[in-house]
PDB file of C-alpha atoms in Angstrom:
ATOM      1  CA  UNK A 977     125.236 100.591  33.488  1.00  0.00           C
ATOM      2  CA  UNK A 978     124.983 103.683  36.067  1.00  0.00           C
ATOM      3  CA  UNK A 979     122.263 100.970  38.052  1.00  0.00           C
ATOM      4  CA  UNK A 980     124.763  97.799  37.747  1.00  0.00           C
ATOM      5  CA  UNK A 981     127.543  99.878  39.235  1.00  0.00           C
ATOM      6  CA  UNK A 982     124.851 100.943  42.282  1.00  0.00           C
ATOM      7  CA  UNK A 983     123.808  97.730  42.880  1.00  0.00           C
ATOM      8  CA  UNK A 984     127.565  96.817  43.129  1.00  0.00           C
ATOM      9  CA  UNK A 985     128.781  99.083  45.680  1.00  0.00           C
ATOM     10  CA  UNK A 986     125.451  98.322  47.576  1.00  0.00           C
ATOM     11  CA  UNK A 987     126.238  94.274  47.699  1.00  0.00           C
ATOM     12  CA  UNK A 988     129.630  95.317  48.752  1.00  0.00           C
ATOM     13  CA  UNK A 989     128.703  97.557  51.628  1.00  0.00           C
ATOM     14  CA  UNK A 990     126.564  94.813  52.812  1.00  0.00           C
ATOM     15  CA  UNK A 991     129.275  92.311  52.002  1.00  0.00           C
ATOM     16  CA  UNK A 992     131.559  94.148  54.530  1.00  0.00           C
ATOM     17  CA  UNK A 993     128.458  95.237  57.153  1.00  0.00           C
ATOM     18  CA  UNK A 994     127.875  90.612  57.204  1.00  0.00           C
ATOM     19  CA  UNK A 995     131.769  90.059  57.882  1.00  0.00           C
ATOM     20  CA  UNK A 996     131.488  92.593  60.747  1.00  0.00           C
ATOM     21  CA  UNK A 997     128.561  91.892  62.468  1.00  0.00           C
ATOM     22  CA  UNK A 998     128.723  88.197  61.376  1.00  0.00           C
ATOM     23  CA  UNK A 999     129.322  85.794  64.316  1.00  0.00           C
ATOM     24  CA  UNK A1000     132.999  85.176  65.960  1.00  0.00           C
ATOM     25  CA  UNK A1001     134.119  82.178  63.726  1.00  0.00           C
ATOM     26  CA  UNK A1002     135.651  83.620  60.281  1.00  0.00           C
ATOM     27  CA  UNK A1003     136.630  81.412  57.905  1.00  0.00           C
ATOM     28  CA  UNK A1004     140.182  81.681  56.480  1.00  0.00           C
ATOM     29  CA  UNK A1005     139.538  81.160  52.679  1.00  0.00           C
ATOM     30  CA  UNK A1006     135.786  82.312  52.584  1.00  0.00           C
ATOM     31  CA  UNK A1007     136.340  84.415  49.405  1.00  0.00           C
ATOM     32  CA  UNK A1008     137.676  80.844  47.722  1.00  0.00           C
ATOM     33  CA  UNK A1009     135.295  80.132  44.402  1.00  0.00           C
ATOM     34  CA  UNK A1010     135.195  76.390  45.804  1.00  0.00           C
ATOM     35  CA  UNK A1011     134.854  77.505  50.031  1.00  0.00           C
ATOM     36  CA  UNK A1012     137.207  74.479  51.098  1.00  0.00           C
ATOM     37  CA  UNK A1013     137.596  76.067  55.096  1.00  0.00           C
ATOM     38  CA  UNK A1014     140.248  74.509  55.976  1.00  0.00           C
ATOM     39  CA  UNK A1015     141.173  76.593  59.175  1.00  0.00           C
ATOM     40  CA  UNK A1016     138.638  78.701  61.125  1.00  0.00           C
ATOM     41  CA  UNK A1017     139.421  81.838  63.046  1.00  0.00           C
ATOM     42  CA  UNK A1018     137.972  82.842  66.311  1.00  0.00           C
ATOM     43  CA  UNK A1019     137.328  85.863  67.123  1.00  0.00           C
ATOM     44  CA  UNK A1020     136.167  86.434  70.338  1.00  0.00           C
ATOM     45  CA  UNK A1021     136.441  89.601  71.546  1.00  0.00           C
ATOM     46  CA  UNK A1022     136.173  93.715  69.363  1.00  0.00           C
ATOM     47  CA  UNK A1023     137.931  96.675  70.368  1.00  0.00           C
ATOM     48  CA  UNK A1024     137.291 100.726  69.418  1.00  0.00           C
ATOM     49  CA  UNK A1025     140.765 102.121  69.531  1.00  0.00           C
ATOM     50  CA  UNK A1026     140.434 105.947  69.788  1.00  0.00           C
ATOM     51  CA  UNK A1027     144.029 108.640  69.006  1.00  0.00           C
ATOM     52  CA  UNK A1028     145.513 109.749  71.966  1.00  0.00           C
ATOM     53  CA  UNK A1029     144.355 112.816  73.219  1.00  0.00           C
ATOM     54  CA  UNK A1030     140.893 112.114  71.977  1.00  0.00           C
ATOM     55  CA  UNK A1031     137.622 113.904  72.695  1.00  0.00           C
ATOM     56  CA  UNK A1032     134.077 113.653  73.229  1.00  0.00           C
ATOM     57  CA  UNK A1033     132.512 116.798  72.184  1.00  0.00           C
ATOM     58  CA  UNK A1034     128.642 116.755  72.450  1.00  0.00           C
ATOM     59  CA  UNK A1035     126.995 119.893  70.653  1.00  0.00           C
ATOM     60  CA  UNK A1036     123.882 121.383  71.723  1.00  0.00           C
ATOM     61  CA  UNK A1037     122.523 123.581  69.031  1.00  0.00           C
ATOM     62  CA  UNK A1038     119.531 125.855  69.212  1.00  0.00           C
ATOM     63  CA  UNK A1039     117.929 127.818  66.196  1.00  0.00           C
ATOM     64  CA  UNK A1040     114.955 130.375  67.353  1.00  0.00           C
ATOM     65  CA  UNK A1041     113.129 132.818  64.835  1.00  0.00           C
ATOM     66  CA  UNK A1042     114.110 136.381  65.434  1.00  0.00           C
ATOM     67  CA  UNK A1043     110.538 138.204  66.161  1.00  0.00           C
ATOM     68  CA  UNK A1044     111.272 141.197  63.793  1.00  0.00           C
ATOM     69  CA  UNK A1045     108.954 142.749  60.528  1.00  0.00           C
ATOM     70  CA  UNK A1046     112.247 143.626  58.167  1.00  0.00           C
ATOM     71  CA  UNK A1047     114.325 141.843  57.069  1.00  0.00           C
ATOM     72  CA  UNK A1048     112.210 138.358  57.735  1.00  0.00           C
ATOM     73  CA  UNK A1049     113.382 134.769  57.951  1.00  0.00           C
ATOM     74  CA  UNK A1050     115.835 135.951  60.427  1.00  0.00           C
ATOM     75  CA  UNK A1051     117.080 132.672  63.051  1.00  0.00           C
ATOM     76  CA  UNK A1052     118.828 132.814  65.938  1.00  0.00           C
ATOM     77  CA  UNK A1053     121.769 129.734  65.998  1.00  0.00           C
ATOM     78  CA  UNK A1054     122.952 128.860  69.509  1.00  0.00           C
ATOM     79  CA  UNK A1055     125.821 126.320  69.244  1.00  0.00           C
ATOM     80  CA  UNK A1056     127.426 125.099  72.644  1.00  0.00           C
ATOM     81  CA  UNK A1057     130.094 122.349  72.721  1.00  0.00           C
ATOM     82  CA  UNK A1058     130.616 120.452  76.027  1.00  0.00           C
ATOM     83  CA  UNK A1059     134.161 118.440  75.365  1.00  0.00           C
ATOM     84  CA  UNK A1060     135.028 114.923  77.598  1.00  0.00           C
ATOM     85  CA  UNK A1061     138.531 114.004  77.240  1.00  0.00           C
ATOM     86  CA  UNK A1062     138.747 110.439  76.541  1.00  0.00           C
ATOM     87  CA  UNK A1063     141.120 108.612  79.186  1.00  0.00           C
ATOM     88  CA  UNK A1064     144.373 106.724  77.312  1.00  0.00           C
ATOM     89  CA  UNK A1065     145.984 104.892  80.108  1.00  0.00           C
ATOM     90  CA  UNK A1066     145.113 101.026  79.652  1.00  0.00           C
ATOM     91  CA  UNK A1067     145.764 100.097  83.486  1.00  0.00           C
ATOM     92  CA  UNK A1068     143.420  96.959  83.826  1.00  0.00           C
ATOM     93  CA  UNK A1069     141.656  97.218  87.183  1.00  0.00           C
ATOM     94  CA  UNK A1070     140.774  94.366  89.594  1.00  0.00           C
ATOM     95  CA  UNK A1071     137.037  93.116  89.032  1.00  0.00           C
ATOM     96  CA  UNK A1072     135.383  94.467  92.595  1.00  0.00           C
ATOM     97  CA  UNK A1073     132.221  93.247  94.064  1.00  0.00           C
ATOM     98  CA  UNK A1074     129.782  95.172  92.658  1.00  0.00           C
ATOM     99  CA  UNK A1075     127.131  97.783  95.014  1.00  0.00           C
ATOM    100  CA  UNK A1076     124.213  97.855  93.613  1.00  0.00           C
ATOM    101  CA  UNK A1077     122.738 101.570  94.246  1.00  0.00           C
ATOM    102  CA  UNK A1078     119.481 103.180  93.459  1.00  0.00           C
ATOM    103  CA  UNK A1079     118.893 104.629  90.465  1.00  0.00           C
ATOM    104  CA  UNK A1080     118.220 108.230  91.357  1.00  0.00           C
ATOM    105  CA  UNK A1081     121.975 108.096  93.039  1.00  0.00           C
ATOM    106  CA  UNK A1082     123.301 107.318  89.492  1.00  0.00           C
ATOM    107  CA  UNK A1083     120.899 109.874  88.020  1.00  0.00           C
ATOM    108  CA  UNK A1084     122.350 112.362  90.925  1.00  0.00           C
ATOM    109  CA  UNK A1085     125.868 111.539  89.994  1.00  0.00           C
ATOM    110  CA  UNK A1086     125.203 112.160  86.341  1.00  0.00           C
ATOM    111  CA  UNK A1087     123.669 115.563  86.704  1.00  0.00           C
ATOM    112  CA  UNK A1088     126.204 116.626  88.694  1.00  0.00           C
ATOM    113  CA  UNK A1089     128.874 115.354  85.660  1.00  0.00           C
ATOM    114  CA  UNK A1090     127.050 117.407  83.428  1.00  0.00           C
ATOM    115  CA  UNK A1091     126.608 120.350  85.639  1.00  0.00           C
ATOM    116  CA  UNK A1092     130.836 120.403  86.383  1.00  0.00           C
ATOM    117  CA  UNK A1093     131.326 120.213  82.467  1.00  0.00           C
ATOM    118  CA  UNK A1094     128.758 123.006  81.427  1.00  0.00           C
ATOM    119  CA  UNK A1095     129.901 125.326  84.501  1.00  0.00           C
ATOM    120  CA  UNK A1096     134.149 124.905  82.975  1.00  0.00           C
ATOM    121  CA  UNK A1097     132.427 126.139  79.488  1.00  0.00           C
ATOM    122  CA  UNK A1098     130.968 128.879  80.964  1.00  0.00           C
ATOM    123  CA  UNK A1099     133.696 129.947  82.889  1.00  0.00           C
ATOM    124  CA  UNK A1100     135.634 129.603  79.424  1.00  0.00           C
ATOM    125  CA  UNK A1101     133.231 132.575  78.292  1.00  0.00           C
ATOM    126  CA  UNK A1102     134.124 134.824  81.011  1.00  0.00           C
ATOM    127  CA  UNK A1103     131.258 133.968  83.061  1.00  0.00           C
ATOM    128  CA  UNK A1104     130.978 132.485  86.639  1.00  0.00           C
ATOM    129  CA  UNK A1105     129.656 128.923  85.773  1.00  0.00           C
ATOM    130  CA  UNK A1106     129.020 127.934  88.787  1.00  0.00           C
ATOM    131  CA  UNK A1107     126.710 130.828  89.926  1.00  0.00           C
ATOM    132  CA  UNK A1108     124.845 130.757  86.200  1.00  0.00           C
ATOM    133  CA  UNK A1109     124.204 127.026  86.766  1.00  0.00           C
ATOM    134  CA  UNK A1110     122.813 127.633  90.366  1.00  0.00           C
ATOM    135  CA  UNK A1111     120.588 130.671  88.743  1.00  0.00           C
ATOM    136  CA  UNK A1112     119.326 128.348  86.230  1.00  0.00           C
ATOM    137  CA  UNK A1113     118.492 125.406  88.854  1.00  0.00           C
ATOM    138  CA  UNK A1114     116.338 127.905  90.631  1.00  0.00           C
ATOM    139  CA  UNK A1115     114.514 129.172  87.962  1.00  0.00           C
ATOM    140  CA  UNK A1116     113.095 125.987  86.549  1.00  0.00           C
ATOM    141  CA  UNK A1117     110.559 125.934  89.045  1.00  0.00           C
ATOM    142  CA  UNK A1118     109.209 128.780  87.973  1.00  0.00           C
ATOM    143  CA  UNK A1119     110.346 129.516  84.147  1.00  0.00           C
ATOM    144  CA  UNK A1120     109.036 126.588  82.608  1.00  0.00           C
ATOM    145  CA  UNK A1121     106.262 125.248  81.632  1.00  0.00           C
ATOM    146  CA  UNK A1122     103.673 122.901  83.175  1.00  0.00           C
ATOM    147  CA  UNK A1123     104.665 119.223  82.421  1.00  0.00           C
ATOM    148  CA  UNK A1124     103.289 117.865  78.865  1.00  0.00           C
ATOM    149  CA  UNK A1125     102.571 121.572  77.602  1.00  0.00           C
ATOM    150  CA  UNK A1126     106.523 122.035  75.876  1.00  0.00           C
ATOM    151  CA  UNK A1127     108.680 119.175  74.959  1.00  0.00           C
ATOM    152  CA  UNK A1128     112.143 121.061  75.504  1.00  0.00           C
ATOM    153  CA  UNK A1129     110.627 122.491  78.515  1.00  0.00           C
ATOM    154  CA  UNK A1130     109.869 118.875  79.814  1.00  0.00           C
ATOM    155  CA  UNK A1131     113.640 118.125  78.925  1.00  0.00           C
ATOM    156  CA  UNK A1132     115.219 120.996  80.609  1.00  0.00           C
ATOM    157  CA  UNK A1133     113.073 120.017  83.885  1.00  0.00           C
ATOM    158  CA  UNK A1134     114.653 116.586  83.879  1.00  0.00           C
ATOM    159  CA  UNK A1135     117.849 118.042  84.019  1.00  0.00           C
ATOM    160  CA  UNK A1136     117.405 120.508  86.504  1.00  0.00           C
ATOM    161  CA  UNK A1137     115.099 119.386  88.811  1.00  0.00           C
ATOM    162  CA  UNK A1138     116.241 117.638  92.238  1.00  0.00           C
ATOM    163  CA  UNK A1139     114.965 114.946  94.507  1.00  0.00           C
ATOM    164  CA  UNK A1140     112.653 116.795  97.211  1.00  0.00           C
ATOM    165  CA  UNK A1141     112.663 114.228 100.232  1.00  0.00           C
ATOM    166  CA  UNK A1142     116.632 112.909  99.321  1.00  0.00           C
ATOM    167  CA  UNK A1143     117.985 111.692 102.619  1.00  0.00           C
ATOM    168  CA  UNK A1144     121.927 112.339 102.231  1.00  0.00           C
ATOM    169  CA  UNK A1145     124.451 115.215 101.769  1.00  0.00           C
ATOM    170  CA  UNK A1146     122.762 118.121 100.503  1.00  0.00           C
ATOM    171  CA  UNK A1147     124.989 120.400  98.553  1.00  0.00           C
ATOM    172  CA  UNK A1148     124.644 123.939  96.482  1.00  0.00           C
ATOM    173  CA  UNK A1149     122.403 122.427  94.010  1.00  0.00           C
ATOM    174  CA  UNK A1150     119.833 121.288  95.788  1.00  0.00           C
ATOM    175  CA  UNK A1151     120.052 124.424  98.280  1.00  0.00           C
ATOM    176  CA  UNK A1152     119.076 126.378  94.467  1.00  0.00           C
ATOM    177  CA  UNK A1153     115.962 123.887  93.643  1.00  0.00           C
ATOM    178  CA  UNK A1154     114.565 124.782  96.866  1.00  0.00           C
ATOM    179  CA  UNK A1155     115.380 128.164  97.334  1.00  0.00           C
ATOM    180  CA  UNK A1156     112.171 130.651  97.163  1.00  0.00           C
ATOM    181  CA  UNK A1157     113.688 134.021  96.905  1.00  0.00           C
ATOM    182  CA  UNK A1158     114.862 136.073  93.569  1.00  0.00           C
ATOM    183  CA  UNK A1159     117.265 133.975  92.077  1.00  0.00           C
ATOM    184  CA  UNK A1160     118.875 136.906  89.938  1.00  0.00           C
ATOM    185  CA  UNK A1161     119.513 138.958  93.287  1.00  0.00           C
ATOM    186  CA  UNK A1162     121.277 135.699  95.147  1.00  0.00           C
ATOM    187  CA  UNK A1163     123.500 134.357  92.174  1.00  0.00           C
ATOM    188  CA  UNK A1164     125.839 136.317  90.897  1.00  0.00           C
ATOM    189  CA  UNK A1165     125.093 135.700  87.229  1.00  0.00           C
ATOM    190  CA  UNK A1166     124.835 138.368  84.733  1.00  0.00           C
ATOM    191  CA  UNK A1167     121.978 136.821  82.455  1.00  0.00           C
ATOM    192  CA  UNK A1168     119.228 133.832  82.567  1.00  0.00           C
ATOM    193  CA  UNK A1169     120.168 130.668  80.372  1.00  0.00           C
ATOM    194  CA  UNK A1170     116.657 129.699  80.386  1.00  0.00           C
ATOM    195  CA  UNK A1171     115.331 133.364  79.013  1.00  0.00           C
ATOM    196  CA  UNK A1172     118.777 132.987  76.222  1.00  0.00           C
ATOM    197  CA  UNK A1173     117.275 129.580  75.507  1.00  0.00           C
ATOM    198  CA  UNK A1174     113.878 130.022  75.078  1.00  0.00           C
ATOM    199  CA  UNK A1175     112.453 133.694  75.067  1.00  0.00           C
ATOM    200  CA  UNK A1176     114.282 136.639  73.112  1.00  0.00           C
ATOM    201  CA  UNK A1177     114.769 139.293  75.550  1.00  0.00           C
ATOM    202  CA  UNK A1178     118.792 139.533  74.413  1.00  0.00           C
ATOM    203  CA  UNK A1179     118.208 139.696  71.072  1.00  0.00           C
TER     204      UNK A1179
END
């Protein structure tokens, strides 16, 4: 009986995932025991209507063993919560010829996104987000790891590393990749993400 009623919901859920995904014509009286369609309904086009005021919120979580003899099995959770307001005006904008640009200016423009959001987090916490994000720009070259050695190290390098022969503007960030003196003495940033995030000289 128990197995009947599983297989039930089961067909159902799959019943309702074939109606969604199924193709844009839906058929009025489907469910009918003799399917007679006698009008067919086109649906052409699917919408995801967020609340207003909605957010993204993209959580980075960390867990690191705490090196210590007593008491063991001791972690170290790290949560931190980046938050994109979701826009809620409708205005419908006139289609403009589209420039096509080179992916490392997307990639550029994306970093710098993320860099804006972490450094109003930061700040947030008391801390000077901009000057924390510069630090930790300028120690990737150094902190990490060789390429292929640590996966999250190979992660954190995509995000922080910067173009070295880019031809336009260059702004703070890219004045911190290539910067070769202490990074702690020139930033104005009371402690090293990258040490929080993968060593445990704060704990």
């Amino acid at each position: 009986m128990r197995l009947e009623r599983s297989l039930l919901i089961v067909e159902s859920i799959l019943g309702i995932l074939q109606l969604t995904l199924a193709n844009s014509e839906c058929f009025l009286n489907a469910t009918t025991p003799w399917n007679k369609f006698e009008k067919v309904l086109l649906r052409k086009k699917r919408h995801l209507v967020f609340p207003k005021n909605s957010a993204f919120v993209l959580t980075i979580t960390g867990l690191k063993a705490i090196q210590i003899k007593e008491p063991s099995n001791w972690n170290l959770l790290m949560e931190f919560d980046m938050i994109w307001p979701i826009p809620i005006n409708s205005i419908k904008y006139k289609t403009k010829k589209l420039i096509k640009k080179q992916t490392y200016h997307r990639l550029r423009r994306q970093k710098r996104n993320l860099y804006e959001t972490i450094e109003a987090t930061l700040n947030r916490m008391g801390l000077s987000g901009r000057n924390c994000i510069l630090r930790t720009i300028c120690e990737a070259k150094t902190f990490l790891h060789p390429p292929g050695i640590s996966f999250v190290d190979d992660l954190l390098r995509v995000i922080l590393s910067h173009e070295e022969n880019f031809n336009g503007k260059i702004d703070s960030y890219d004045m911190a990749h290539k910067t070769k003196a202490n990074c702690d003495k020139i930033y104005n940033c009371p402690i090293s993400l990258l040490q929080l995030l993968l060593n445990n000289d704060y704990i």
